[in-house]
CSV table of C-alpha atoms and ligand atoms in Angstrom, one decimal:
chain,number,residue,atom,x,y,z
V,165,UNK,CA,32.8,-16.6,-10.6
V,166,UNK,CA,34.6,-14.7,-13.6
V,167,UNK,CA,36.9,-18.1,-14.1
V,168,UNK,CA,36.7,-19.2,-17.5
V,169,UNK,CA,33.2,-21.1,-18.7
V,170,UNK,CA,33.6,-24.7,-19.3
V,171,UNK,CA,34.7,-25.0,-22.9
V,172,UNK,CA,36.9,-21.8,-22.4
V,173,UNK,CA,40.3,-23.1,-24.2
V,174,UNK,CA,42.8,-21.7,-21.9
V,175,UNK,CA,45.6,-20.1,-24.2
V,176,UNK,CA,49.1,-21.7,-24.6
V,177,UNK,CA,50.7,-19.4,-21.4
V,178,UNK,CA,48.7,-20.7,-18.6
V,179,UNK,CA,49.0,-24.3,-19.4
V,180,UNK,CA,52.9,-24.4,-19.8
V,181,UNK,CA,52.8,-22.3,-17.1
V,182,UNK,CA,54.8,-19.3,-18.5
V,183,UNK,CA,53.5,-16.2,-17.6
V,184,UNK,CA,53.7,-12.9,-20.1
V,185,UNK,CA,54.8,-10.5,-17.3
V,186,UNK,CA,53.8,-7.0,-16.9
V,187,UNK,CA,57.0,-5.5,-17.4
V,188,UNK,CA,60.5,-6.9,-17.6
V,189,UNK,CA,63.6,-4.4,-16.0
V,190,UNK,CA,67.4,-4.2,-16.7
V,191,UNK,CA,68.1,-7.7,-14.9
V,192,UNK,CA,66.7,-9.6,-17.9
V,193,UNK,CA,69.1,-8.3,-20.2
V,194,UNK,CA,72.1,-9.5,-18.8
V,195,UNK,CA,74.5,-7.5,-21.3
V,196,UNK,CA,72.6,-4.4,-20.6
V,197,UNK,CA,73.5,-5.0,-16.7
V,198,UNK,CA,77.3,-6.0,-16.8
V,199,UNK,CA,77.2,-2.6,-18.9
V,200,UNK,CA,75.5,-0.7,-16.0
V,201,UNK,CA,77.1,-2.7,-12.7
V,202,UNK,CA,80.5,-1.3,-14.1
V,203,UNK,CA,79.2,2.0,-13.9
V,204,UNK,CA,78.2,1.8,-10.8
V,205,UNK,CA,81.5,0.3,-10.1
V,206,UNK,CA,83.6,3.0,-11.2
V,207,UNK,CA,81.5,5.8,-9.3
V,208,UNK,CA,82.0,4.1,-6.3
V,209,UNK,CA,85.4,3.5,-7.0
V,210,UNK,CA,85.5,7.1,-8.0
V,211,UNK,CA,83.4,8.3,-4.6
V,212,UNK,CA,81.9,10.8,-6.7
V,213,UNK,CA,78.0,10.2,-5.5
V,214,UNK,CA,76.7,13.8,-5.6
V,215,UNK,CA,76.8,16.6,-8.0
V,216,UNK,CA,80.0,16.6,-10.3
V,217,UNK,CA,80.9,15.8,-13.6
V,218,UNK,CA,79.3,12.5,-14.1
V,219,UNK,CA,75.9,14.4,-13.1
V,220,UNK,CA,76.7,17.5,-15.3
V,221,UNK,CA,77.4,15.1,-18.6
V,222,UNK,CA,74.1,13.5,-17.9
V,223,UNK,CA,72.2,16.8,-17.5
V,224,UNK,CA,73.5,18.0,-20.9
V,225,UNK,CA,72.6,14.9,-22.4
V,226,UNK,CA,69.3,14.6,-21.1
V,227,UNK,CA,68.6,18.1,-22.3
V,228,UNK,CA,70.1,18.0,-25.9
V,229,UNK,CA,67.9,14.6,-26.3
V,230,UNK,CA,64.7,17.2,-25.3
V,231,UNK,CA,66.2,19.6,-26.7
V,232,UNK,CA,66.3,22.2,-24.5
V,233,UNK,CA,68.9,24.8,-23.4
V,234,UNK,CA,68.8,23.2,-19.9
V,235,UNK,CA,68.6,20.1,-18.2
V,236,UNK,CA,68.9,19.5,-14.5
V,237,UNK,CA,68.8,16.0,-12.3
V,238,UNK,CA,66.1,16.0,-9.7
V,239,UNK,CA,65.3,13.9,-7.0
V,240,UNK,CA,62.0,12.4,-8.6
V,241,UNK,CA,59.5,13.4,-11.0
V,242,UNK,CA,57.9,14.8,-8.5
V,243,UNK,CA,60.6,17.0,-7.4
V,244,UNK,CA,61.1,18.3,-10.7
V,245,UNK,CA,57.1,19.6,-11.1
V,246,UNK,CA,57.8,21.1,-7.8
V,247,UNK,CA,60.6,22.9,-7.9
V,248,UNK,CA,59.4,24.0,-11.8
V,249,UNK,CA,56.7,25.7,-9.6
V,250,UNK,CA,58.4,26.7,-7.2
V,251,UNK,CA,60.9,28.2,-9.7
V,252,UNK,CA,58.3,30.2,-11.5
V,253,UNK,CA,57.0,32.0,-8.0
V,254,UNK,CA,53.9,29.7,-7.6
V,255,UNK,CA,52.1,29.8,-3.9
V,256,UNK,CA,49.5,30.4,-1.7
V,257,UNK,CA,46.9,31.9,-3.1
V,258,UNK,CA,47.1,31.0,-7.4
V,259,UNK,CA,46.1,28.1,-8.6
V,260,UNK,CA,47.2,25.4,-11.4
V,261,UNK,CA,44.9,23.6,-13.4
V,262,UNK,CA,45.9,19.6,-13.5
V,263,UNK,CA,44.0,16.8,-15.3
V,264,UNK,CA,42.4,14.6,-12.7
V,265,UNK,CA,43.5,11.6,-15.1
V,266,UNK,CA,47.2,10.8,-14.0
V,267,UNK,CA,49.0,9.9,-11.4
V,268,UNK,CA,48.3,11.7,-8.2
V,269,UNK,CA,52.0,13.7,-8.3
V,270,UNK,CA,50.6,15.8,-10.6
V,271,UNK,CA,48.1,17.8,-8.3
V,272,UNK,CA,50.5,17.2,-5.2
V,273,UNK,CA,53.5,18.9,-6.7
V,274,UNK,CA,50.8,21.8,-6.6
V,275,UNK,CA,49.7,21.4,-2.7
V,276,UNK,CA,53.6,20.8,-2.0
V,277,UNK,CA,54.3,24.3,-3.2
V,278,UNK,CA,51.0,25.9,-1.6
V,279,UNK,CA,49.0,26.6,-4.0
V,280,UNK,CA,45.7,25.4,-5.5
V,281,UNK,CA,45.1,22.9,-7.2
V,282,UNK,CA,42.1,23.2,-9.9
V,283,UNK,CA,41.4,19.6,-11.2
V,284,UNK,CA,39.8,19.1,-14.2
V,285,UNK,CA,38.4,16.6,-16.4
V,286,UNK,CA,39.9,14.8,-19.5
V,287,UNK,CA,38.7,13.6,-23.1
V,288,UNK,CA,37.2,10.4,-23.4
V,289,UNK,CA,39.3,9.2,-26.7
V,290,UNK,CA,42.4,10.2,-25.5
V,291,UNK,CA,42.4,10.4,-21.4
V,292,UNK,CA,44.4,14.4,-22.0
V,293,UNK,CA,43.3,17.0,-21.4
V,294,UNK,CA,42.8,20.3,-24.2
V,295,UNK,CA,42.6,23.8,-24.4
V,296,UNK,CA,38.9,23.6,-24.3
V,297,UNK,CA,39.0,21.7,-20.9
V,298,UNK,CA,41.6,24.1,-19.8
V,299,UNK,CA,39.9,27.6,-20.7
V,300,UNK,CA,36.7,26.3,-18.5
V,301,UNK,CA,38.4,26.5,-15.7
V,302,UNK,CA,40.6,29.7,-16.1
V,303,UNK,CA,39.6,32.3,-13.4
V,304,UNK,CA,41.9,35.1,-12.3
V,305,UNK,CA,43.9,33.6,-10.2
V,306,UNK,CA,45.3,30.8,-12.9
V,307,UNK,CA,49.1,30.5,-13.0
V,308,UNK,CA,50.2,27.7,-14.3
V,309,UNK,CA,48.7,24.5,-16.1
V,310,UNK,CA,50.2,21.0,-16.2
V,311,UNK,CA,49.2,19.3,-19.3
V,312,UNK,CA,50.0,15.3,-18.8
V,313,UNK,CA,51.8,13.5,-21.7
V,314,UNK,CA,49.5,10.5,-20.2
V,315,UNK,CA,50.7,7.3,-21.3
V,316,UNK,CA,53.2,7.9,-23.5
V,317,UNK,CA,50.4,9.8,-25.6
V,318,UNK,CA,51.1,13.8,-26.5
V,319,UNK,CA,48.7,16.3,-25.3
V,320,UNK,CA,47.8,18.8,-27.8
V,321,UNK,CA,49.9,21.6,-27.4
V,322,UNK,CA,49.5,24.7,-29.8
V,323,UNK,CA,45.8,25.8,-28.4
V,324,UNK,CA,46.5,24.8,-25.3
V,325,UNK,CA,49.9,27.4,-25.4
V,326,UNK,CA,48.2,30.1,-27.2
V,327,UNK,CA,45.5,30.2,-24.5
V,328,UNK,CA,48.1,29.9,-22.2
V,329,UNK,CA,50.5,32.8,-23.7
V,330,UNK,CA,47.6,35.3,-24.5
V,331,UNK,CA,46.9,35.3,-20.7
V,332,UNK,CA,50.2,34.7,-19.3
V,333,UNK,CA,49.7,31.4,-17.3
V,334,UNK,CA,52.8,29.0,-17.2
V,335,UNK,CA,52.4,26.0,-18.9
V,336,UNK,CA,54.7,23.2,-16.9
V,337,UNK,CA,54.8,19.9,-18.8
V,338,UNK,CA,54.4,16.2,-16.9
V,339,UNK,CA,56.1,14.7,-19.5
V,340,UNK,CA,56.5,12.0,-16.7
V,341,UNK,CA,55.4,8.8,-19.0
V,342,UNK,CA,56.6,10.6,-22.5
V,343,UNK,CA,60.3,10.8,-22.5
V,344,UNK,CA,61.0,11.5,-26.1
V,345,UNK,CA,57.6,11.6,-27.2
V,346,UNK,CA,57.5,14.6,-30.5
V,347,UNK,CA,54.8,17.1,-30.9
V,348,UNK,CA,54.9,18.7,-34.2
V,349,UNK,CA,58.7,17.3,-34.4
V,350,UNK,CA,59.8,18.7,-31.2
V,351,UNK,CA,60.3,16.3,-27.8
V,352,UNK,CA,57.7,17.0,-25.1
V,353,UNK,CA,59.0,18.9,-22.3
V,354,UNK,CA,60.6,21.5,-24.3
V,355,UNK,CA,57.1,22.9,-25.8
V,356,UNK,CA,56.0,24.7,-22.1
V,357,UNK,CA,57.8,26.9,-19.9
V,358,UNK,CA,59.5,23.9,-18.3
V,359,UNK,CA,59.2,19.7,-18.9
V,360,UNK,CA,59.3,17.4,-15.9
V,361,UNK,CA,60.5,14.2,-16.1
V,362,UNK,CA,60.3,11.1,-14.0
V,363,UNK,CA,63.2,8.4,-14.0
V,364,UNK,CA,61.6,6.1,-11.7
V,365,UNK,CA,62.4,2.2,-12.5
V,366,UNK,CA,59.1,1.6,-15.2
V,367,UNK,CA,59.4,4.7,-17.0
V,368,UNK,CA,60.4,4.7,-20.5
V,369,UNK,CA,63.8,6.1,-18.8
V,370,UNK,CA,64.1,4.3,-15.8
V,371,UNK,CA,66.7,4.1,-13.1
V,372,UNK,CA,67.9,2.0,-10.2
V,373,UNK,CA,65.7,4.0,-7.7
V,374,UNK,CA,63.7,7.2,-7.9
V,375,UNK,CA,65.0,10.0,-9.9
V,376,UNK,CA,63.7,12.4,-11.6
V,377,UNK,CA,64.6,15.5,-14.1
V,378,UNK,CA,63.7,19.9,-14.9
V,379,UNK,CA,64.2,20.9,-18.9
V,380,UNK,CA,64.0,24.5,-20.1
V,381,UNK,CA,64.9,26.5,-22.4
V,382,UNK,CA,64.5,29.7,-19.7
V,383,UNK,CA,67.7,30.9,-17.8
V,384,UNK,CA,66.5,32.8,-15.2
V,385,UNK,CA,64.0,29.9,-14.1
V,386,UNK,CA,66.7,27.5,-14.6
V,387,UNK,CA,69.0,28.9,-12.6
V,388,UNK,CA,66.5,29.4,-9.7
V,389,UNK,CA,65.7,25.4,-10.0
V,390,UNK,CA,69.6,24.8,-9.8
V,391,UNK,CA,69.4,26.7,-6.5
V,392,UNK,CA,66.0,25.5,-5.5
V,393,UNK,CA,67.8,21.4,-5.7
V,394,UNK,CA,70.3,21.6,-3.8
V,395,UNK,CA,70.3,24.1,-0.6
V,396,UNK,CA,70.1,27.1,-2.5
V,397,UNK,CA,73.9,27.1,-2.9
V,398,UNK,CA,74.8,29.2,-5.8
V,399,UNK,CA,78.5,29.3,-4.7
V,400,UNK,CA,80.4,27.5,-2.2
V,401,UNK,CA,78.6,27.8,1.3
V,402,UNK,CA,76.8,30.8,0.1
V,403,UNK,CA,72.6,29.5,0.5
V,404,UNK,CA,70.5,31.8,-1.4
V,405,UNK,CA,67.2,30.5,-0.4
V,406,UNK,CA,66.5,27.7,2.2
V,407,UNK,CA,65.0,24.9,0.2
V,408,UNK,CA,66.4,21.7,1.2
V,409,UNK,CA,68.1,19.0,-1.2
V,410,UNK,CA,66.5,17.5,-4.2
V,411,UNK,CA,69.2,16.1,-6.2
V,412,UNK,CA,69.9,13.5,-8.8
V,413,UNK,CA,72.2,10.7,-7.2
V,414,UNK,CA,75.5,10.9,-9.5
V,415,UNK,CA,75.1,7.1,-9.8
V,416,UNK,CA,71.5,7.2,-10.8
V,417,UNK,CA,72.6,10.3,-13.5
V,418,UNK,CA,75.6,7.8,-14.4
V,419,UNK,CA,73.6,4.3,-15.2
V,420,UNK,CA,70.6,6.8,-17.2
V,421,UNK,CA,73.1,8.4,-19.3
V,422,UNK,CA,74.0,4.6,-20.7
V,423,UNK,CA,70.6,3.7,-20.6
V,424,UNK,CA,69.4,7.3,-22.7
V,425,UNK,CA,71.6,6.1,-25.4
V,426,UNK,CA,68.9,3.1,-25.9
V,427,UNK,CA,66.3,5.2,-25.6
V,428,UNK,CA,65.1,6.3,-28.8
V,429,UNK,CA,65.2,2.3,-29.7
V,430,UNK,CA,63.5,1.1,-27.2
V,431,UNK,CA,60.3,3.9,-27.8
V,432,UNK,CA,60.4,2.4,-31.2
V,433,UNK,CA,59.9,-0.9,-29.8
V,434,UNK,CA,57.4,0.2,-27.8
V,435,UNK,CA,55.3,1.5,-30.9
V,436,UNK,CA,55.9,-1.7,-32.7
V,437,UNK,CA,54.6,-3.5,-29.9
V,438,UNK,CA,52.0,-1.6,-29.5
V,439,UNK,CA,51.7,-1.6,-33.2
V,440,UNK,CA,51.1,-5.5,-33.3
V,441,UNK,CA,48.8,-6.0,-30.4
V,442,UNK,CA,46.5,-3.6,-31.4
V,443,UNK,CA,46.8,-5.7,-35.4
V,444,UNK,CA,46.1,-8.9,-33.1
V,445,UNK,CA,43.2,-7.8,-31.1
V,446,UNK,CA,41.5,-5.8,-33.6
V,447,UNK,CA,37.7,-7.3,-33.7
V,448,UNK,CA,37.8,-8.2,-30.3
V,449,UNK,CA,35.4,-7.2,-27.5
V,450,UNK,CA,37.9,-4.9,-26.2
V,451,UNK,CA,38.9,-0.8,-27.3
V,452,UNK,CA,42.3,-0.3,-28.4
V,453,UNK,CA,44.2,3.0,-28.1
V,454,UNK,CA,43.1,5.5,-31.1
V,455,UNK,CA,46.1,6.6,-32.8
V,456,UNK,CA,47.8,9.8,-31.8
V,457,UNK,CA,46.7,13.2,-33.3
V,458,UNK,CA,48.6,14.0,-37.0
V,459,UNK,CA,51.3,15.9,-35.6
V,460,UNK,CA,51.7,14.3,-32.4
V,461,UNK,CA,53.4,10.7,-30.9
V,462,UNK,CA,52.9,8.1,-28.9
V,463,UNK,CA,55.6,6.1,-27.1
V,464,UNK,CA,53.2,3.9,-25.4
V,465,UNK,CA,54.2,4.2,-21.9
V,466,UNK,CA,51.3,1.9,-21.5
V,467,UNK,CA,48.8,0.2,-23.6
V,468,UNK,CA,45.8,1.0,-22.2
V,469,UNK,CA,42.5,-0.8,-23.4
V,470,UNK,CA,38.7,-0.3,-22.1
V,471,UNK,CA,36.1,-2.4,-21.6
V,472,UNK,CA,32.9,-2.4,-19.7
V,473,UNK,CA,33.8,-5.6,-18.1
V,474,UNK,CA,36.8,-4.6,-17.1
V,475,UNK,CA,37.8,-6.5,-13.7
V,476,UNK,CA,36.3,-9.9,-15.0
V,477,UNK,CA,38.3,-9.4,-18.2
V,478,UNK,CA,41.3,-9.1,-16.1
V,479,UNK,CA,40.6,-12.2,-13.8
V,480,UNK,CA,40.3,-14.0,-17.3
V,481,UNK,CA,43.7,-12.4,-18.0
V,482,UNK,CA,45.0,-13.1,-14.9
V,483,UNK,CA,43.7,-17.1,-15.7
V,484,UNK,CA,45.6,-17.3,-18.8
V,485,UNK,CA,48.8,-16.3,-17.5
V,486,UNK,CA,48.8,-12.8,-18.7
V,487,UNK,CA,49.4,-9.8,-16.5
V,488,UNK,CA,47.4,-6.6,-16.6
V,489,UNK,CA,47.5,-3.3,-14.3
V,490,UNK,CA,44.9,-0.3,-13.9
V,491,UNK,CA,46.5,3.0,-14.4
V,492,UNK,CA,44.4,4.2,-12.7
V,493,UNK,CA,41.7,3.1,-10.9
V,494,UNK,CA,40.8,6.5,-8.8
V,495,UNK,CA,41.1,9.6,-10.2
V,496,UNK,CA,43.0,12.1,-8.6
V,497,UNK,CA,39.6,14.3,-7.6
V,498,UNK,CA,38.6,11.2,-5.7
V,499,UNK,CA,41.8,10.3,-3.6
V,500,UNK,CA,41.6,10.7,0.1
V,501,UNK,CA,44.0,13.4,0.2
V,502,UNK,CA,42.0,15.6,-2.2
V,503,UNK,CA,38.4,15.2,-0.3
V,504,UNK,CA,38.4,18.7,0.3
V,505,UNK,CA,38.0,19.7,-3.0
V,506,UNK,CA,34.9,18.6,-2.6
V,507,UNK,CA,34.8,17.0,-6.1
V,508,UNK,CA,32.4,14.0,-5.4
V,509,UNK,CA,31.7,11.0,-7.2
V,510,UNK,CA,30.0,12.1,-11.3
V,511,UNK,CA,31.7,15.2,-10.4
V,512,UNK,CA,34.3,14.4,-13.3
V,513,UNK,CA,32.2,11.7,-15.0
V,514,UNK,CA,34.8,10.9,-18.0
V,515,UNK,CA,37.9,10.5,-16.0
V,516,UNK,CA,35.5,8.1,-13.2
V,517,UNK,CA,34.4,6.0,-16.7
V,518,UNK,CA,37.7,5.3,-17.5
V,519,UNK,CA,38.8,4.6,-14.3
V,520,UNK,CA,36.3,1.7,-14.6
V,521,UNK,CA,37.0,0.6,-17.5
V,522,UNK,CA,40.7,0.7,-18.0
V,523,UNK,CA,42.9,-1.5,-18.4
V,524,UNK,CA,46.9,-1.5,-18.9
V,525,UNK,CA,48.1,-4.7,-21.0
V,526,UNK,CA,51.9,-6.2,-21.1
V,527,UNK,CA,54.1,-3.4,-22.8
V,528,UNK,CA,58.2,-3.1,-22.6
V,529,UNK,CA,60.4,-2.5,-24.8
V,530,UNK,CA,61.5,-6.3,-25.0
V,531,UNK,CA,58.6,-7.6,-25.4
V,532,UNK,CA,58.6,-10.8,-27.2
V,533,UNK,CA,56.3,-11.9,-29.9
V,534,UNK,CA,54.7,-14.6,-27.6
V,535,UNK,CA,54.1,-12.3,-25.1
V,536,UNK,CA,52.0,-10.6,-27.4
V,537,UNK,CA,50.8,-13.8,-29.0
V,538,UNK,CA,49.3,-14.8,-25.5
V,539,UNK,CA,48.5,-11.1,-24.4
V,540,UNK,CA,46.4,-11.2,-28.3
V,541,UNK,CA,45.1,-14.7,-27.5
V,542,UNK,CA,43.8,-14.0,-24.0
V,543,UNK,CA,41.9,-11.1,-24.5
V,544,UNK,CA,40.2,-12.6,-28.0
V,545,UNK,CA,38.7,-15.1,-25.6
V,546,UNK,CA,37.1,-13.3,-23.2
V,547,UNK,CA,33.8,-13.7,-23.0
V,548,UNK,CA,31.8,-10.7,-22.5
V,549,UNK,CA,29.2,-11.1,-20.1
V,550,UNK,CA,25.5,-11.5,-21.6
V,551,UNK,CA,23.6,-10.4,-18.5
V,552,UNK,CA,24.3,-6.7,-17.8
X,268,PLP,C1,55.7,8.8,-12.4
X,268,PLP,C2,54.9,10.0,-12.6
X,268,PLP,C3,55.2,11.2,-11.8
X,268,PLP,C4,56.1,11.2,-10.6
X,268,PLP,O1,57.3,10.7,-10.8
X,268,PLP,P1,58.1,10.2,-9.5
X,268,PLP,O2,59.5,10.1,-10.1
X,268,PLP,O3,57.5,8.9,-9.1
X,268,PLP,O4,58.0,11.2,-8.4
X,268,PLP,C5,54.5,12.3,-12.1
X,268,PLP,N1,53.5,12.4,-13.1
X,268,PLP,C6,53.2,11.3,-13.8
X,268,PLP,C7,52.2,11.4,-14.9
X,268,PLP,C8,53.9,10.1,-13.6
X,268,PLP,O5,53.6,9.0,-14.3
């Protein structure tokens, strides 16, 4: 029922039958891949697949790009929020406020470590959360808060760190889907106590596999994240705390550090991109993005749109060739594994509207101009529905 109407001219994509796909990794850019399979050549050649040099360059790469005093490899982003709390004494008993907009590693980083999650809502304009959201739920047992570079898009940070700072609560960055993104000139993840970053394959940093990284510019906590990764060894065979292994794979570290080089290119793809389909579809039915706050960035991680029609808009997508995603379509408060809470449905009303309404368009940072020609085209000729 949400197929096109008859008279519906179906844009260029679906009747050559080229698709504009969601996202397009490393093995479409076949330079980009000989590059990277003779990395992972000469690590294996090299049998140097944990810790070491290769790993250490990476780390003080990754941490001069954030710039940061310290950078470690982590297993996953997750891993890296973790063992940030886990580094900074967090357990049973506190709690950490988290946005219930993201992506559920967020709040589970907190359960993982034993403490309590407090999930909060986020603004409508720009799915983040503030200081204002923040200091509503700030009781005496507050620790920490996680403040989610969501989408690319920076949170912002000064209220939110004076609050923080005037009552000693940790601020830990999930600067997950921001990897280079500047606040007030400086790269997310060096503005809290800590920044966690995820290399997972569709980041804006993304790896061959799950991988993840810790920056700060703190010592003391750095060095108990160094233990806290990798069996609490701080010398040879001598385990300072029982922890378990969360490292960075050397090749992973290896094949980022080429990629990091791109980096900062391929954000500024992103924002043209992002740039040009928000020129082609401004008009339409749909709402684009509002641009980021004076001082702050987006690297458009995602290109998020909203519409109250939502799933039929993306069946009409889907119709003209064009891939589309939700990111995402249950807030965190709402998950299965959070029912305890007790946070029911309306309990977080504008994080559950744009859960509705959301809706992640074709964004990477090669991108061609058809794809955003067709992604443009598809969504101008939607047809809102009449009768609701
Ligand atoms: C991807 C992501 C994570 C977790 O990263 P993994 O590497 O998949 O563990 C955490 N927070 C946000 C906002 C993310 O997008």
């Amino acid at each position: 029922m949400n197929a096109p109407g008859a008279g519906t001219a179906l844009p260029l994509a679906a009747t050559e039958g080229k698709r504009v796909p969601f996202i397009r990794l490393d093995n479409a850019n076949p330079e980009l891949m000989a590059e990277l399979l003779a990395v992972v050549e000469r690590i294996a050649s090299e049998s140097a697949f944990t810790l070491g040099p290769e790993l250490e360059r990476f780390e003080q790469n990754f941490a001069a790009y954030c710039g940061t005093e310290y950078g470690l490899g982590v297993s996953s982003g997750t891993a890296a929020l973790e063992l940030a709390l886990r580094g900074l004494g967090i357990g049973p008993g506190d709690e950490v406020v988290v946005p219930t907009y993201s992506f559920i590693a967020t709040a589970e980083a907190v359960s993982t470590v034993g403490a309590t999650p407090v999930i909060v809502d986020v603004e409508e304009e720009t799915a983040l959360i503030n200081a204002e959201i923040v200091a509503a739920a700030i009781t005496e047992r507050t620790r920490c808060v996680i403040p989610v570079h969501l989408f690319g898009r920076t949170v912002e940070m000064d209220p939110l760190l004076e609050l923080c700072r005037e009552r000693e609560i940790h601020v830990v960055e999930d600067a997950c889907q921001a990897h280079g993104a500047l606040y007030r000139g400086k790269p997310v993840g060096s503005l809290g106590d800590a920044g966690c970053f995820s290399f997972y394959p569709t980041k804006n940093l993304g790896g061959w596999g799950d991988g993840g990284a810790f920056v700060s510019d703190d010592p003391e906590l750095s060095h108990r994240v160094r233990l806290l990764r990798s069996h609490g060894e701080g010398t040879r065979h001598h385990h300072e705390i029982a922890t378990g292994t969360h490292r960075l794979d050397t090749l992973q570290a290896a094949i980022l550090d080429v990629k990091l080089g791109h980096l900062e290119d391929w954000n500024q793809r992103r924002r043209d991109a992002a740039a040009a389909l928000g020129a082609a579809l401004a008009g339409s039915s749909v709402d684009l993005p509002v641009p980021p706050i004076a001082h702050g960035d987006n690297v458009f991680h995602l290109f998020v749109i909203r519409s109250r029609h939502r799933d039929a808009l993306r069946d009409h997508l889907d119709a003209c060739g064009v891939a589309s995603a939700v990111h995402y379509p249950t807030p965190i408060h709402l998950q299965p594994a959070y029912a305890d809470l007790g946070l029911g449905p309306g309990s977080l009303p504008v994080a559950e509207r744009l859960a509705s309404e959301n809706c992640s368009l074709p964004i990477f940072p090669a991108i061609e101009d058809w794809h955003i020609a067709e992604t443009a085209a598809a969504v101008t000729s939607f047809e809102v529905p009449t009768d609701n």
